[in-house]
Amino acid sequence: MPTELRPLGVTCNIQCHYCYQNAQREAGNMGGNYDISKMLQTVDQVGMEFTLFGGEPLLLPLEDLERIWAWGKERFGKNSVQTNGTLITKEHIDLFKKYNVTVGISIDGDGELNDVRWCGNLEKTRTATSKTMSNIELLCESGIYPGIIVTLHRFNASKSRLPRLLLWLECLDELELKSCRVHLLEVETPMQRQLLALTADENIQSLLELYRLERELHHLKFDIFQEMRALLLGLDNKTTCIWNACDPMTTRAVQGVEGDGTMSNCGRVNKDGVDFSKASEQGYERYIGLYYASQEKNGCNGCRFFLMCKGQCPGTAIDNDWRNRSEQCSIWMRLFEEIESDLITQGYNPLSQHAVRAILERYLVQEWTKGANPNLLRLFLHSSATSYEREVMHAYLVENNISHKWSQGKLAHLDHHWEGE
Amino acid sequence: MDRSTFLHNHLSMYLENREIVERPSFRRYSWVSSPAQQVWQERLNRIRFALFHMEVHAVSRGMMPVALLSFNGEELSRLSSLCLQNQVAFVLAHERGRQHFDGCAAVGSFRNLQNYETAVRNADIHSVADLLGYPDCCYQFIKHVTECYALDDLTLPSYYNSLQMDTPDALNPEKYLLTSHSEINFFWRALGLSLTPMFPCSLNCCSAQAYAIKLLEIGREIGYHAEIAWLTEALRWSLSWTALHGTAELKLPIIKVIYSTDFSTEKVQIELPGSSFPDEGAYGINFPFKQAPRKALSETKAVQNAIVHLSQST
Ligand code: SF4
Ligand code: SF4
Ligand SMILES: [Zn+2]
């Protein structure tokens, strides 16, 4: 996961009504002063590629963008940026090409589907949406195929609007875009819930439709379904943060670098509007808690998808309390069921249905209590597995065509590639 | 209703939803900003050192026979040289409820330490409490809640025991105005800062407060004026404390601390509006942070327009 470079803090040119950074804006903690040298020094120390992030990073003057990307290309060979796409100009596209910049664009559809990404008044909002759409086309013409992030809400995925969203996604597929990340709305305020949130059933319906649509598309993939499939088979080494027991005090997947060069956490866990510093150690208290707490009490005890889901992103936790499981639980559970059933039909025997699940769960919780958070693949190689447990693991790997090697009576290697990938 | 029934009623849901979960103890923290960290990390370290010195000095002056001091790795050598300077002995000790630190040392004369060790070995908690200088009310309280409820963390019983019965406090048990006795504000114990050797029986215990005030006097006598000013100010800040699924979360204007507590699936939340707020404290949208003078986002025209439009669509 790349570092998020946030020179302008949460400063943005538009006002998305659901943005998870709004708590920080509301508290007046916008940020906005930056020192490029300090920021790049921190990125250098972290040693990971970075994404230029905001707020809206294209509010930066071109010369500052060029300075940052020239350094990024030199240091990592490539760059990336996450933008709302409204401000892209010909000059930006030249920089994207020159400095090997991968572009991510957040947009929820065309026309009225994107009204929640508000620009002051309706006219400006619709103009900005058209601008983003034409910029996507312009990028494609220039050979840059942006990744898209779409958030589902009442304005693009309610029963009446979903067909239009699907059509729009088909258009993106025709443009040969490859990747679309689907986000469920993260509800932080009663106002957001009332105005924007879909019901759990509506969310499920929308996701199932997207899952169905994906099979008809030629280029565009919704990475969420790929990930859930891989997770159900225990092949989780390429999955994103939401499935990987994210510690809200350190958010390993998001290493934010603020304008003054200090490190910060993923904004999704920032419910107080305070940009807390990273804790010095990682910890998995949330996940141990969820493993033991009953589902009735906002935990995950007994859920057969716990190994894959782990209570999901702490930024979406029930009542905005990171110790609870995700309030999107019922949606993910339904989707796991759907994908699990498809896998079974295709002849797989997913983790959620296999005796190996209990063994891996026990080892995972054990590792969390020691302060480690191994991925599922590594748990198969757990050094304390008994011979019975190894047999069960072996049976699982064979049944699912996961190639593996044994050495001296122990599993020594697993291949994370599988034929369904 | 008597006090213990009152306490029992407040604790009942928390206790009913308790589960036995074996985990190592933990404590982690995040600062609200780098300026807050720059100013207060150093101050908190200095306060901790001052507290060590004050307690060691108090023991050498006979204020109590023995002091029990929790330390983290790097603090041990400073503690041992303080003992040497003040001509008191120390032994490494174990005590429940102090598990968030690397270790714990008992400080006192050889004879008192011997008596202390004997009392610990014999599980003679009354003598232990005497040696450590617990006021009787606090000792009785700790004994009662330990015997009846077997809780590791005394935050909740001590807090509920602070609420006045038959007053609005009892009706809104989640809020407590920290107007007096701030010297014994026990929530800071999570950060290793406390002016009493034990959890006071309540936030308004006069005996515990007398102990704290005596310790502060000693601190002033030995020259820790700045440290005492910072500490007594910090003890008056607003704070919130919540506990769920075995993790307590303490939010102070400059720092957030999470640490292990008894595992219950019943969430508890407490707010203590204080009488002071530090310059380095954060602006935020929730208690205990400072509210911005105006809501920087939702009161803008653009957002108001959005709400009107979105409410009218779909
Ligand atoms: S808070 Fe959620 S989105 Fe952010 S890094 Fe953690 S899992 Fe990912
Ligand atoms: S599906 Fe729900 S209960 Fe199961 S692990 Fe995920 S959040 Fe927990
Ligand atoms: Zn008392």
Short mmCIF file of N, CA, C and O and ligand atoms in Angstrom, two decimals, chain A residues 1 4 20 183 186 240-248 250-255 265-270 286-287 312-316, ligand 1:
data_model
loop_
_atom_site.label_atom_id
_atom_site.label_comp_id
_atom_site.label_asym_id
_atom_site.label_seq_id
_atom_site.Cartn_x
_atom_site.Cartn_y
_atom_site.Cartn_z
N MET A 1 0.84 -1.21 0.00
CA MET A 1 0.00 0.00 0.00
C MET A 1 0.87 1.25 0.00
O MET A 1 1.79 1.36 0.79
N GLU A 4 0.22 8.00 1.69
CA GLU A 4 -0.65 9.07 1.18
C GLU A 4 -0.01 10.41 1.49
O GLU A 4 0.12 10.77 2.67
N TYR A 20 -15.44 11.24 4.29
CA TYR A 20 -15.04 10.83 5.64
C TYR A 20 -14.11 11.83 6.30
O TYR A 20 -13.81 11.72 7.48
N HIS A 183 -17.15 1.55 -3.02
CA HIS A 183 -17.22 1.81 -1.57
C HIS A 183 -18.68 1.87 -1.15
O HIS A 183 -19.51 2.45 -1.86
N GLU A 186 -19.92 5.47 4.11
CA GLU A 186 -19.55 5.41 5.53
C GLU A 186 -20.38 6.46 6.25
O GLU A 186 -20.19 7.65 6.06
N THR A 240 -7.17 -5.80 0.09
CA THR A 240 -6.98 -4.45 0.64
C THR A 240 -7.27 -4.40 2.15
O THR A 240 -7.81 -5.35 2.73
N CYS A 241 -6.93 -3.25 2.70
CA CYS A 241 -6.94 -3.04 4.15
C CYS A 241 -8.23 -3.43 4.87
O CYS A 241 -8.18 -3.91 5.99
N ILE A 242 -9.37 -3.22 4.23
CA ILE A 242 -10.63 -3.43 4.94
C ILE A 242 -10.82 -4.86 5.44
O ILE A 242 -11.61 -5.11 6.34
N TRP A 243 -10.10 -5.80 4.85
CA TRP A 243 -10.24 -7.21 5.23
C TRP A 243 -9.11 -7.69 6.14
O TRP A 243 -9.04 -8.86 6.49
N ASN A 244 -8.20 -6.81 6.47
CA ASN A 244 -6.95 -7.30 7.05
C ASN A 244 -6.68 -6.87 8.48
O ASN A 244 -5.53 -6.64 8.86
N ALA A 245 -7.72 -6.78 9.29
CA ALA A 245 -7.56 -6.46 10.71
C ALA A 245 -6.76 -5.17 10.90
O ALA A 245 -5.73 -5.14 11.55
N CYS A 246 -7.31 -4.11 10.33
CA CYS A 246 -6.64 -2.80 10.42
C CYS A 246 -6.68 -2.27 11.86
O CYS A 246 -7.75 -2.16 12.45
N ASP A 247 -5.52 -1.94 12.38
CA ASP A 247 -5.44 -1.36 13.72
C ASP A 247 -5.72 0.15 13.61
O ASP A 247 -4.96 0.87 12.96
N PRO A 248 -6.80 0.64 14.22
CA PRO A 248 -7.16 2.04 14.03
C PRO A 248 -6.14 3.03 14.62
O PRO A 248 -6.16 4.20 14.27
N THR A 250 -2.91 2.73 14.19
CA THR A 250 -1.73 2.83 13.31
C THR A 250 -2.07 2.68 11.83
O THR A 250 -1.23 2.97 10.98
N THR A 251 -3.26 2.21 11.49
CA THR A 251 -3.71 1.99 10.09
C THR A 251 -2.55 1.66 9.13
O THR A 251 -2.19 2.46 8.28
N ARG A 252 -2.02 0.47 9.31
CA ARG A 252 -0.81 0.08 8.55
C ARG A 252 -0.92 0.37 7.05
O ARG A 252 0.05 0.78 6.42
N ALA A 253 -2.11 0.19 6.48
CA ALA A 253 -2.24 0.37 5.04
C ALA A 253 -2.19 1.83 4.63
O ALA A 253 -1.97 2.14 3.46
N VAL A 254 -2.44 2.71 5.55
CA VAL A 254 -2.40 4.13 5.20
C VAL A 254 -1.38 4.86 6.06
O VAL A 254 -1.55 5.04 7.26
N GLN A 255 -0.30 5.23 5.42
CA GLN A 255 0.73 6.02 6.07
C GLN A 255 0.58 7.43 5.52
O GLN A 255 1.12 7.75 4.47
N ASN A 265 -2.74 8.92 10.39
CA ASN A 265 -3.49 7.69 10.12
C ASN A 265 -4.51 7.90 9.00
O ASN A 265 -4.77 9.02 8.59
N CYS A 266 -5.12 6.81 8.62
CA CYS A 266 -6.21 6.87 7.65
C CYS A 266 -7.34 7.73 8.23
O CYS A 266 -7.74 7.56 9.38
N GLY A 267 -7.85 8.65 7.42
CA GLY A 267 -8.89 9.57 7.89
C GLY A 267 -10.20 8.88 8.24
O GLY A 267 -11.04 9.45 8.94
N ARG A 268 -10.38 7.65 7.80
CA ARG A 268 -11.66 6.98 8.08
C ARG A 268 -11.88 6.68 9.56
O ARG A 268 -13.00 6.48 10.00
N VAL A 269 -10.79 6.61 10.32
CA VAL A 269 -10.98 6.34 11.75
C VAL A 269 -11.06 7.63 12.57
O VAL A 269 -11.20 7.60 13.78
N ASN A 270 -10.97 8.75 11.87
CA ASN A 270 -10.98 10.03 12.57
C ASN A 270 -12.43 10.50 12.76
O ASN A 270 -12.99 11.17 11.91
N ARG A 286 -8.92 -4.83 18.86
CA ARG A 286 -10.27 -4.81 18.26
C ARG A 286 -10.66 -6.20 17.79
O ARG A 286 -11.79 -6.64 17.99
N TYR A 287 -9.72 -6.90 17.20
CA TYR A 287 -10.04 -8.16 16.56
C TYR A 287 -10.17 -9.30 17.58
O TYR A 287 -11.02 -10.17 17.41
N GLN A 312 -14.34 -6.21 9.46
CA GLN A 312 -14.19 -5.16 8.44
C GLN A 312 -13.62 -3.85 8.98
O GLN A 312 -13.19 -3.76 10.12
N CYS A 313 -13.62 -2.84 8.14
CA CYS A 313 -12.93 -1.56 8.41
C CYS A 313 -13.40 -0.89 9.71
O CYS A 313 -14.60 -0.68 9.90
N PRO A 314 -12.49 -0.53 10.60
CA PRO A 314 -12.89 0.12 11.85
C PRO A 314 -13.54 1.48 11.62
O PRO A 314 -14.28 1.97 12.47
N GLY A 315 -13.27 2.07 10.46
CA GLY A 315 -13.89 3.36 10.14
C GLY A 315 -15.39 3.24 9.90
O GLY A 315 -16.10 4.24 9.89
N THR A 316 -15.87 2.01 9.70
CA THR A 316 -17.31 1.83 9.46
C THR A 316 -17.98 1.14 10.65
O THR A 316 -19.07 0.60 10.53
S1 SF4 C 1 -9.52 2.59 8.54
FE1 SF4 C 1 -10.50 1.31 6.99
S2 SF4 C 1 -10.00 2.31 5.03
FE2 SF4 C 1 -8.59 3.13 6.57
S3 SF4 C 1 -6.75 1.87 6.45
FE3 SF4 C 1 -8.07 0.97 8.03
S4 SF4 C 1 -9.32 -0.55 6.98
FE4 SF4 C 1 -8.40 0.78 5.42
#
